[in-house]
């Protein structure tokens, strides 16, 4: 019965998320409903002492990353830099390589620090135009954008500033550049296999005489020819974010050490800060802030004219994304205190290989919650100590644990109820029935890549 209560809470949260209800509202309801069925008297204490404590703790650590990432992405969009980058990539590869162009544009923007949701809105008009001119079915656009924005640059490549690569740093005391060789191998695998799948689908459609299609909804207007910023200038803030992320990671580690005691004149007692847990977060925040300043300097006129509305949209998006993930984090913390979770933990603990156990746990919870960051947060909050102990017993570096957790979070998270998937289909004017199978294929490729990376590690010892 204890197991069924914990499982029921997980399934309930997955169901309401799939139906489009707010996770912020239903995560505490699901968690406290499980507590009610276990120990009714503990409900108020579980809400205040566990759910809210963990939820607020997550926001304290990660909200600035969500906020700065959303603002940076919106500024790249309203400055016109995203159009310059897309045009440059298309000009370099040619319109005949429409799919590869869109994948690389999405990858470049994501790896440069632009929020995944912003990338969808920025890339879709160009994808629609190119697919229409190349007579590629519109139904393949979501899978193409997903491969570029939701896969290898989100959690595989070392140094990516996306939150899925930052969360593990606070548990394993690593940096965003953890296990670079394994991350690059995984990224290459995802890109090659993903592009092979998409090109296979394109050729099948061409052989069947299927073109772009007619009567689509949410079609963007024809692209206007306008004066765009030079591509090198548009890409410079993205390169700055990546380079400064690496630089700040080193400087913070050397300058602060493992810990820092904050003592200001009016403080009664110093505040102890564990810098080794936060250095990656601080580095990304500093890099994104520098990127925002760079966009302001390079495109002040364009940004200043639209920043009021754009800034509101960015803040609203950051609040929604961070609160969704924080609610799932609080939910996971409550479930982890229940006796039923012991059954789940022991069942997953029966998987003998520590890296496979971590990958299965993280990707399963990401799939259930429909969120890469939420599922990983639940898994690491509840079981990171077990993962670390198993890794130490088997001589596995923390960097490998980091990369496996990050890549696993970006696997089954893109099930139909995932917020990014729903947004992507909505923006493209398509339905799950029309286009989800291609997104799911990319999901399977991402999930398989985690186990490829694990196999490479055991075969070569690469980190």
Tab-separated table of C-alpha atoms in Angstrom:
chain	number	residue	atom	x	y	z
A	1	UNK	CA	0.000	0.000	0.000
A	2	UNK	CA	2.866	2.406	0.794
A	3	UNK	CA	4.303	1.773	-2.661
A	4	UNK	CA	0.924	2.325	-4.343
A	5	UNK	CA	0.495	5.654	-2.535
A	6	UNK	CA	3.872	6.948	-3.749
A	7	UNK	CA	3.290	5.612	-7.255
A	8	UNK	CA	-0.234	7.040	-7.313
A	9	UNK	CA	1.066	10.506	-6.438
A	10	UNK	CA	3.590	10.324	-9.279
A	11	UNK	CA	0.973	9.111	-11.763
A	12	UNK	CA	-1.494	11.778	-10.659
A	13	UNK	CA	1.052	14.540	-11.242
A	14	UNK	CA	1.890	13.104	-14.661
A	15	UNK	CA	-1.821	12.932	-15.562
A	16	UNK	CA	-2.636	16.530	-14.597
A	17	UNK	CA	0.491	17.789	-16.394
A	18	UNK	CA	-0.535	15.877	-19.528
A	19	UNK	CA	-4.013	17.398	-19.347
A	20	UNK	CA	-2.461	20.859	-19.247
A	21	UNK	CA	-3.163	21.788	-15.612
A	22	UNK	CA	-0.674	23.881	-13.645
A	23	UNK	CA	2.070	21.879	-11.961
A	24	UNK	CA	2.545	24.777	-9.540
A	25	UNK	CA	-0.974	24.147	-8.247
A	26	UNK	CA	-1.097	20.363	-8.389
A	27	UNK	CA	2.412	19.383	-7.241
A	28	UNK	CA	1.662	20.260	-3.583
A	29	UNK	CA	-1.794	18.684	-3.868
A	30	UNK	CA	-0.280	15.425	-5.132
A	31	UNK	CA	2.478	15.425	-2.522
A	32	UNK	CA	0.255	16.295	0.432
A	33	UNK	CA	-2.409	13.836	-0.730
A	34	UNK	CA	0.199	11.091	-0.388
A	35	UNK	CA	1.104	12.354	3.088
A	36	UNK	CA	-2.595	12.432	4.029
A	37	UNK	CA	-2.975	8.770	3.120
A	38	UNK	CA	0.175	7.884	5.072
A	39	UNK	CA	-0.050	10.086	8.186
A	40	UNK	CA	-2.864	12.687	8.201
A	41	UNK	CA	-1.447	14.584	11.185
A	42	UNK	CA	1.799	15.240	9.311
A	43	UNK	CA	0.245	17.186	6.413
A	44	UNK	CA	0.804	20.777	7.706
A	45	UNK	CA	4.348	20.025	8.845
A	46	UNK	CA	5.200	18.275	5.577
A	47	UNK	CA	3.942	21.286	3.624
A	48	UNK	CA	5.851	23.920	5.599
A	49	UNK	CA	8.903	21.915	6.646
A	50	UNK	CA	9.589	19.885	3.504
A	51	UNK	CA	7.680	21.071	0.434
A	52	UNK	CA	8.093	24.820	0.937
A	53	UNK	CA	11.643	24.524	2.308
A	54	UNK	CA	12.835	22.609	-0.740
A	55	UNK	CA	10.820	24.707	-3.182
A	56	UNK	CA	12.245	27.960	-1.810
A	57	UNK	CA	15.738	26.455	-1.705
A	58	UNK	CA	15.549	25.591	-5.397
A	59	UNK	CA	14.403	29.108	-6.310
A	60	UNK	CA	17.171	30.615	-4.183
A	61	UNK	CA	19.833	28.631	-6.033
A	62	UNK	CA	18.536	28.635	-9.612
A	63	UNK	CA	16.040	31.446	-10.246
A	64	UNK	CA	18.755	33.905	-11.346
A	65	UNK	CA	19.843	31.385	-14.011
A	66	UNK	CA	16.273	31.098	-15.309
A	67	UNK	CA	15.810	34.887	-15.247
A	68	UNK	CA	19.110	35.863	-16.877
A	69	UNK	CA	18.746	33.136	-19.509
A	70	UNK	CA	15.247	34.310	-20.414
A	71	UNK	CA	16.289	37.984	-20.586
A	72	UNK	CA	19.381	37.185	-22.661
A	73	UNK	CA	17.339	35.091	-25.088
A	74	UNK	CA	14.670	37.754	-25.452
A	75	UNK	CA	17.303	40.411	-26.132
A	76	UNK	CA	18.935	38.237	-28.805
A	77	UNK	CA	15.473	38.014	-30.378
A	78	UNK	CA	14.381	41.659	-30.241
A	79	UNK	CA	17.812	42.938	-31.293
A	80	UNK	CA	17.452	41.043	-34.573
A	81	UNK	CA	20.582	39.012	-33.819
A	82	UNK	CA	18.676	35.740	-34.044
A	83	UNK	CA	17.634	36.610	-37.616
A	84	UNK	CA	21.236	37.418	-38.492
A	85	UNK	CA	22.426	34.086	-37.126
A	86	UNK	CA	19.749	32.121	-38.987
A	87	UNK	CA	20.469	33.939	-42.235
A	88	UNK	CA	24.206	33.330	-41.877
A	89	UNK	CA	23.798	29.606	-41.266
A	90	UNK	CA	21.362	29.236	-44.176
A	91	UNK	CA	23.706	31.171	-46.441
A	92	UNK	CA	26.621	28.974	-45.457
A	93	UNK	CA	24.851	25.617	-45.871
A	94	UNK	CA	22.446	26.531	-48.645
A	95	UNK	CA	18.665	26.238	-48.762
A	96	UNK	CA	18.940	22.654	-50.016
A	97	UNK	CA	20.047	21.633	-46.524
A	98	UNK	CA	17.028	23.074	-44.763
A	99	UNK	CA	16.858	20.484	-41.991
A	100	UNK	CA	20.543	20.647	-41.091
A	101	UNK	CA	20.414	24.451	-41.154
A	102	UNK	CA	17.535	24.590	-38.663
A	103	UNK	CA	19.169	21.996	-36.401
A	104	UNK	CA	22.460	23.923	-36.320
A	105	UNK	CA	20.731	27.264	-35.715
A	106	UNK	CA	18.809	25.816	-32.775
A	107	UNK	CA	21.983	24.230	-31.434
A	108	UNK	CA	23.983	27.440	-31.742
A	109	UNK	CA	21.372	29.541	-29.977
A	110	UNK	CA	20.845	27.007	-27.191
A	111	UNK	CA	24.556	26.460	-26.606
A	112	UNK	CA	25.027	30.217	-26.543
A	113	UNK	CA	22.640	30.592	-23.613
A	114	UNK	CA	19.306	31.369	-25.279
A	115	UNK	CA	16.343	29.777	-23.483
A	116	UNK	CA	14.824	26.734	-25.198
A	117	UNK	CA	11.409	28.367	-25.385
A	118	UNK	CA	12.841	31.503	-26.987
A	119	UNK	CA	14.644	29.367	-29.585
A	120	UNK	CA	11.327	27.800	-30.664
A	121	UNK	CA	9.749	31.194	-31.365
A	122	UNK	CA	12.889	32.550	-33.038
A	123	UNK	CA	13.552	29.600	-35.357
A	124	UNK	CA	10.031	28.575	-36.435
A	125	UNK	CA	9.397	31.359	-39.025
A	126	UNK	CA	12.654	30.515	-40.799
A	127	UNK	CA	11.950	26.781	-40.641
A	128	UNK	CA	8.489	27.264	-42.166
A	129	UNK	CA	9.893	29.392	-44.995
A	130	UNK	CA	12.703	26.944	-45.800
A	131	UNK	CA	10.547	23.839	-45.587
A	132	UNK	CA	7.928	25.446	-47.835
A	133	UNK	CA	10.513	26.377	-50.464
A	134	UNK	CA	12.173	22.946	-50.274
A	135	UNK	CA	8.824	21.075	-50.412
A	136	UNK	CA	9.500	19.325	-47.084
A	137	UNK	CA	6.372	18.407	-45.063
A	138	UNK	CA	5.607	20.908	-42.364
A	139	UNK	CA	4.923	18.044	-39.950
A	140	UNK	CA	8.710	17.457	-39.771
A	141	UNK	CA	9.455	20.947	-38.397
A	142	UNK	CA	8.855	20.097	-34.690
A	143	UNK	CA	11.190	17.092	-34.775
A	144	UNK	CA	13.850	19.187	-36.519
A	145	UNK	CA	13.641	22.025	-33.992
A	146	UNK	CA	13.608	19.509	-31.125
A	147	UNK	CA	16.838	17.904	-32.356
A	148	UNK	CA	18.563	21.273	-32.519
A	149	UNK	CA	17.262	22.889	-29.326
A	150	UNK	CA	16.142	20.111	-26.960
A	151	UNK	CA	18.955	17.586	-27.279
A	152	UNK	CA	22.752	17.668	-27.392
A	153	UNK	CA	23.291	21.381	-26.676
A	154	UNK	CA	20.833	21.253	-23.787
A	155	UNK	CA	22.611	18.676	-21.659
A	156	UNK	CA	25.427	16.864	-23.513
A	157	UNK	CA	28.023	19.372	-24.683
A	158	UNK	CA	30.328	20.591	-21.908
A	159	UNK	CA	29.796	24.150	-20.789
A	160	UNK	CA	26.214	24.553	-21.955
A	161	UNK	CA	24.555	27.168	-19.726
A	162	UNK	CA	21.145	25.458	-19.823
A	163	UNK	CA	19.727	24.614	-16.386
A	164	UNK	CA	19.835	20.855	-17.092
A	165	UNK	CA	23.629	21.103	-17.065
A	166	UNK	CA	23.798	23.342	-14.012
A	167	UNK	CA	21.630	21.448	-11.489
A	168	UNK	CA	24.066	18.488	-11.080
A	169	UNK	CA	26.903	20.851	-10.133
A	170	UNK	CA	25.371	21.599	-6.732
A	171	UNK	CA	25.119	17.899	-5.862
A	172	UNK	CA	28.406	16.569	-7.243
A	173	UNK	CA	30.505	19.751	-6.728
A	174	UNK	CA	31.431	19.767	-10.402
A	175	UNK	CA	31.405	22.467	-13.080
A	176	UNK	CA	29.371	22.954	-16.232
A	177	UNK	CA	32.340	21.553	-18.184
A	178	UNK	CA	32.237	18.143	-16.460
A	179	UNK	CA	33.289	15.079	-18.498
A	180	UNK	CA	33.922	16.976	-21.765
A	181	UNK	CA	35.029	13.945	-23.795
A	182	UNK	CA	31.948	11.900	-22.892
A	183	UNK	CA	29.670	14.875	-23.528
A	184	UNK	CA	31.122	15.508	-26.973
A	185	UNK	CA	30.865	11.823	-27.919
A	186	UNK	CA	27.227	11.778	-26.810
A	187	UNK	CA	26.488	14.975	-28.732
A	188	UNK	CA	28.027	13.621	-31.948
A	189	UNK	CA	26.013	10.413	-31.595
A	190	UNK	CA	22.747	12.332	-31.130
A	191	UNK	CA	23.436	14.696	-34.053
A	192	UNK	CA	24.412	11.956	-36.518
A	193	UNK	CA	21.639	9.517	-35.610
A	194	UNK	CA	19.061	12.293	-35.336
A	195	UNK	CA	19.912	13.783	-38.729
A	196	UNK	CA	19.927	10.302	-40.279
A	197	UNK	CA	16.404	9.734	-38.975
A	198	UNK	CA	15.110	13.121	-40.158
A	199	UNK	CA	16.628	12.744	-43.624
A	200	UNK	CA	15.096	9.264	-43.869
A	201	UNK	CA	11.693	10.727	-43.089
A	202	UNK	CA	12.226	13.493	-45.656
A	203	UNK	CA	13.156	11.006	-48.370
A	204	UNK	CA	10.133	8.832	-47.567
A	205	UNK	CA	7.861	11.838	-47.844
A	206	UNK	CA	9.439	12.894	-51.164
A	207	UNK	CA	9.072	9.381	-52.583
A	208	UNK	CA	5.392	9.432	-51.625
A	209	UNK	CA	4.916	12.806	-53.318
A	210	UNK	CA	4.214	14.597	-50.047
A	211	UNK	CA	5.086	18.288	-50.053
A	212	UNK	CA	4.809	21.058	-47.498
A	213	UNK	CA	1.038	20.700	-47.387
A	214	UNK	CA	-1.889	23.090	-47.553
A	215	UNK	CA	-4.336	24.589	-45.085
A	216	UNK	CA	-1.927	24.756	-42.159
A	217	UNK	CA	-2.655	26.942	-39.144
A	218	UNK	CA	-0.378	29.525	-37.523
A	219	UNK	CA	1.568	30.036	-40.741
A	220	UNK	CA	4.120	32.850	-40.421
A	221	UNK	CA	3.987	35.684	-42.963
A	222	UNK	CA	6.573	35.617	-45.771
A	223	UNK	CA	10.032	36.619	-44.584
A	224	UNK	CA	10.797	40.281	-45.136
A	225	UNK	CA	14.130	41.354	-46.549
A	226	UNK	CA	15.607	43.732	-44.020
A	227	UNK	CA	18.962	45.125	-43.046
A	228	UNK	CA	20.493	42.726	-40.527
A	229	UNK	CA	23.475	43.056	-38.242
A	230	UNK	CA	26.674	41.320	-39.380
A	231	UNK	CA	26.681	37.653	-38.420
A	232	UNK	CA	29.925	37.946	-36.466
A	233	UNK	CA	28.449	40.723	-34.335
A	234	UNK	CA	25.242	38.760	-33.719
A	235	UNK	CA	27.201	35.682	-32.633
A	236	UNK	CA	29.668	37.554	-30.443
A	237	UNK	CA	27.403	37.651	-27.323
A	238	UNK	CA	26.877	33.865	-27.648
A	239	UNK	CA	30.613	33.237	-27.804
A	240	UNK	CA	31.112	35.613	-24.894
A	241	UNK	CA	28.698	33.639	-22.728
A	242	UNK	CA	30.520	30.397	-23.471
A	243	UNK	CA	34.026	31.819	-22.985
A	244	UNK	CA	33.237	33.812	-19.873
A	245	UNK	CA	31.432	30.828	-18.362
A	246	UNK	CA	34.698	28.903	-18.553
A	247	UNK	CA	36.779	31.857	-17.352
A	248	UNK	CA	34.529	32.650	-14.382
A	249	UNK	CA	34.479	28.974	-13.377
A	250	UNK	CA	38.255	29.057	-12.998
A	251	UNK	CA	38.417	32.515	-11.386
A	252	UNK	CA	35.726	31.750	-8.804
A	253	UNK	CA	37.392	28.494	-7.812
A	254	UNK	CA	40.810	30.129	-7.477
A	255	UNK	CA	39.555	33.311	-5.840
A	256	UNK	CA	37.098	31.919	-3.282
A	257	UNK	CA	38.213	28.361	-2.662
A	258	UNK	CA	35.753	25.780	-1.375
A	259	UNK	CA	33.959	28.122	1.026
A	260	UNK	CA	33.548	31.786	1.875
A	261	UNK	CA	32.405	33.454	5.083
A	262	UNK	CA	30.427	36.605	4.357
A	263	UNK	CA	30.880	39.188	7.145
A	264	UNK	CA	29.588	42.703	6.522
A	265	UNK	CA	29.715	45.476	9.164
A	266	UNK	CA	26.043	45.324	10.147
A	267	UNK	CA	25.863	41.523	10.311
A	268	UNK	CA	25.678	39.942	13.765
A	269	UNK	CA	27.332	36.738	12.560
A	270	UNK	CA	29.039	35.677	9.319
A	271	UNK	CA	27.152	33.654	6.702
A	272	UNK	CA	28.957	30.529	5.529
A	273	UNK	CA	28.732	29.983	1.749
A	274	UNK	CA	29.695	26.623	0.190
A	275	UNK	CA	31.321	27.991	-2.943
A	276	UNK	CA	32.176	24.552	-4.339
A	277	UNK	CA	28.442	23.883	-4.706
A	278	UNK	CA	27.681	27.238	-6.296
A	279	UNK	CA	30.712	28.058	-8.463
A	280	UNK	CA	29.060	26.747	-11.654
A	281	UNK	CA	25.853	28.679	-10.898
A	282	UNK	CA	27.791	31.895	-10.227
A	283	UNK	CA	29.872	31.418	-13.381
A	284	UNK	CA	26.804	30.986	-15.611
A	285	UNK	CA	25.059	33.958	-14.010
A	286	UNK	CA	28.112	36.162	-14.582
A	287	UNK	CA	28.485	34.993	-18.180
A	288	UNK	CA	24.804	35.600	-18.997
A	289	UNK	CA	24.922	39.038	-17.389
A	290	UNK	CA	27.948	39.904	-19.523
A	291	UNK	CA	26.083	38.638	-22.599
A	292	UNK	CA	23.112	40.888	-21.795
A	293	UNK	CA	25.393	43.902	-21.434
A	294	UNK	CA	27.075	43.042	-24.746
A	295	UNK	CA	23.731	42.950	-26.584
A	296	UNK	CA	22.801	46.311	-25.052
A	297	UNK	CA	26.075	47.821	-26.240
A	298	UNK	CA	25.886	46.343	-29.756
A	299	UNK	CA	22.172	46.937	-30.407
A	300	UNK	CA	21.041	49.670	-28.035
A	301	UNK	CA	18.620	51.296	-30.464
A	302	UNK	CA	16.748	48.092	-31.373
A	303	UNK	CA	16.667	46.726	-27.820
A	304	UNK	CA	15.699	49.952	-26.043
A	305	UNK	CA	12.685	50.418	-28.313
A	306	UNK	CA	11.177	47.031	-27.424
A	307	UNK	CA	12.723	46.164	-24.076
A	308	UNK	CA	9.752	47.160	-21.904
A	309	UNK	CA	7.402	44.564	-23.414
A	310	UNK	CA	10.172	42.068	-24.136
A	311	UNK	CA	11.455	42.295	-20.584
A	312	UNK	CA	7.993	41.612	-19.163
A	313	UNK	CA	7.636	38.524	-21.359
A	314	UNK	CA	11.081	37.265	-20.334
A	315	UNK	CA	10.404	37.726	-16.622
A	316	UNK	CA	6.998	36.039	-16.912
A	317	UNK	CA	8.559	33.092	-18.730
A	318	UNK	CA	11.357	32.787	-16.179
A	319	UNK	CA	8.912	32.894	-13.265
A	320	UNK	CA	6.696	30.220	-14.794
A	321	UNK	CA	9.570	27.892	-15.708
A	322	UNK	CA	11.351	28.218	-12.357
A	323	UNK	CA	8.168	27.874	-10.304
A	324	UNK	CA	7.117	24.776	-12.262
A	325	UNK	CA	10.474	23.128	-11.636
A	326	UNK	CA	10.637	24.260	-8.013
A	327	UNK	CA	7.170	22.819	-7.363
A	328	UNK	CA	8.250	19.488	-8.822
A	329	UNK	CA	11.373	19.653	-6.659
A	330	UNK	CA	9.277	20.191	-3.533
A	331	UNK	CA	6.981	17.362	-4.619
A	332	UNK	CA	9.938	15.009	-4.973
A	333	UNK	CA	11.284	15.986	-1.569
A	334	UNK	CA	7.958	15.122	0.099
A	335	UNK	CA	7.615	11.805	-1.748
A	336	UNK	CA	11.173	10.911	-0.742
A	337	UNK	CA	10.148	11.096	2.946
A	338	UNK	CA	7.372	8.501	2.592
A	339	UNK	CA	7.785	4.784	3.260
A	340	UNK	CA	6.583	3.957	-0.234
A	341	UNK	CA	9.601	5.704	-1.727
A	342	UNK	CA	11.866	3.275	0.088
A	343	UNK	CA	10.314	0.516	-2.024
A	344	UNK	CA	10.960	2.518	-5.218
A	345	UNK	CA	14.508	3.362	-4.131
A	346	UNK	CA	15.292	-0.223	-3.261
A	347	UNK	CA	13.887	-1.433	-6.591
A	348	UNK	CA	16.066	1.026	-8.491
A	349	UNK	CA	18.950	0.211	-6.167
A	350	UNK	CA	18.737	-3.381	-7.320
A	351	UNK	CA	20.219	-2.271	-10.661
A	352	UNK	CA	23.818	-3.367	-10.123
A	353	UNK	CA	25.636	-0.814	-12.275
A	354	UNK	CA	25.728	2.620	-10.542
A	355	UNK	CA	25.738	4.666	-13.761
A	356	UNK	CA	22.898	2.674	-15.328
A	357	UNK	CA	20.978	3.006	-12.046
A	358	UNK	CA	21.421	6.774	-12.091
A	359	UNK	CA	20.447	7.047	-15.763
A	360	UNK	CA	17.314	4.924	-15.362
A	361	UNK	CA	16.242	6.789	-12.219
A	362	UNK	CA	16.712	10.266	-13.670
A	363	UNK	CA	15.162	9.607	-17.084
A	364	UNK	CA	12.205	7.753	-15.531
A	365	UNK	CA	11.369	10.612	-13.181
A	366	UNK	CA	11.930	13.152	-15.976
A	367	UNK	CA	9.429	11.200	-18.069
A	368	UNK	CA	6.881	10.984	-15.260
A	369	UNK	CA	7.054	14.701	-14.447
A	370	UNK	CA	7.432	15.787	-18.073
A	371	UNK	CA	10.387	17.958	-17.104
A	372	UNK	CA	14.113	17.349	-17.489
A	373	UNK	CA	15.083	19.743	-14.712
A	374	UNK	CA	12.141	18.720	-12.507
A	375	UNK	CA	12.739	14.983	-12.856
A	376	UNK	CA	16.469	15.340	-12.295
A	377	UNK	CA	15.856	17.555	-9.265
A	378	UNK	CA	13.544	14.943	-7.742
A	379	UNK	CA	16.025	12.139	-8.404
A	380	UNK	CA	19.099	13.969	-7.122
A	381	UNK	CA	17.328	15.435	-4.092
A	382	UNK	CA	16.260	11.957	-3.021
A	383	UNK	CA	19.114	9.742	-4.170
A	384	UNK	CA	22.266	11.772	-4.893
A	385	UNK	CA	23.960	10.486	-1.732
A	386	UNK	CA	23.346	6.907	-2.853
A	387	UNK	CA	24.731	7.705	-6.310
A	388	UNK	CA	27.847	9.311	-4.815
A	389	UNK	CA	28.486	6.407	-2.438
A	390	UNK	CA	28.124	3.868	-5.246
A	391	UNK	CA	30.387	5.915	-7.513
A	392	UNK	CA	33.077	6.249	-4.848
A	393	UNK	CA	32.927	2.510	-4.163
A	394	UNK	CA	33.489	1.821	-7.875
A	395	UNK	CA	36.063	4.531	-8.519
A	396	UNK	CA	33.776	6.575	-10.793
A	397	UNK	CA	34.596	10.315	-10.960
A	398	UNK	CA	31.904	12.819	-9.977
A	399	UNK	CA	32.252	14.384	-13.447
A	400	UNK	CA	30.901	11.191	-15.011
A	401	UNK	CA	27.963	11.145	-12.575
A	402	UNK	CA	27.243	14.742	-13.577
A	403	UNK	CA	27.270	14.084	-17.323
A	404	UNK	CA	25.161	10.916	-17.067
A	405	UNK	CA	22.554	12.655	-14.886
A	406	UNK	CA	22.411	15.678	-17.184
A	407	UNK	CA	22.047	13.627	-20.381
A	408	UNK	CA	19.541	11.240	-18.794
A	409	UNK	CA	17.342	14.164	-17.753
A	410	UNK	CA	17.043	15.169	-21.414
A	411	UNK	CA	15.842	11.728	-22.492
A	412	UNK	CA	12.308	10.661	-21.669
A	413	UNK	CA	11.423	14.153	-20.442
A	414	UNK	CA	9.968	14.932	-23.870
A	415	UNK	CA	6.956	12.669	-23.460
A	416	UNK	CA	3.647	14.133	-24.732
A	417	UNK	CA	2.909	16.103	-21.545
A	418	UNK	CA	6.231	17.979	-21.572
A	419	UNK	CA	5.728	21.746	-21.542
A	420	UNK	CA	8.343	22.423	-24.209
A	421	UNK	CA	6.752	19.834	-26.517
A	422	UNK	CA	3.303	21.350	-26.077
A	423	UNK	CA	4.704	24.838	-26.722
A	424	UNK	CA	6.620	23.671	-29.798
A	425	UNK	CA	3.545	22.074	-31.377
A	426	UNK	CA	1.399	25.098	-30.537
A	427	UNK	CA	3.870	27.518	-32.140
A	428	UNK	CA	4.098	25.343	-35.261
A	429	UNK	CA	0.311	25.034	-35.509
A	430	UNK	CA	0.487	21.233	-35.447
A	431	UNK	CA	-0.925	18.474	-33.247
A	432	UNK	CA	0.560	15.521	-31.381
A	433	UNK	CA	-1.049	13.228	-33.947
A	434	UNK	CA	0.688	15.004	-36.828
A	435	UNK	CA	4.190	15.513	-35.464
A	436	UNK	CA	4.828	13.912	-32.081
A	437	UNK	CA	6.244	10.658	-33.484
A	438	UNK	CA	9.298	12.534	-34.778
A	439	UNK	CA	9.817	14.280	-31.439
A	440	UNK	CA	9.537	10.873	-29.753
A	441	UNK	CA	12.160	9.451	-32.140
A	442	UNK	CA	14.554	12.216	-31.063
A	443	UNK	CA	13.664	11.380	-27.448
A	444	UNK	CA	14.605	7.735	-27.976
A	445	UNK	CA	17.887	8.752	-29.604
A	446	UNK	CA	18.715	10.976	-26.636
A	447	UNK	CA	17.895	8.207	-24.178
A	448	UNK	CA	20.009	5.706	-26.099
A	449	UNK	CA	22.914	8.172	-26.174
A	450	UNK	CA	23.185	8.065	-22.367
A	451	UNK	CA	23.855	4.345	-22.431
A	452	UNK	CA	26.284	4.762	-25.339
A	453	UNK	CA	28.237	7.244	-23.211
A	454	UNK	CA	28.185	4.862	-20.238
A	455	UNK	CA	29.527	2.083	-22.479
A	456	UNK	CA	32.267	4.368	-23.826
A	457	UNK	CA	33.315	5.276	-20.289
A	458	UNK	CA	33.650	1.671	-19.180
A	459	UNK	CA	35.439	0.698	-22.408
A	460	UNK	CA	37.946	3.553	-22.482
A	461	UNK	CA	37.945	5.337	-19.129
A	462	UNK	CA	37.439	8.662	-20.917
A	463	UNK	CA	36.051	11.524	-18.877
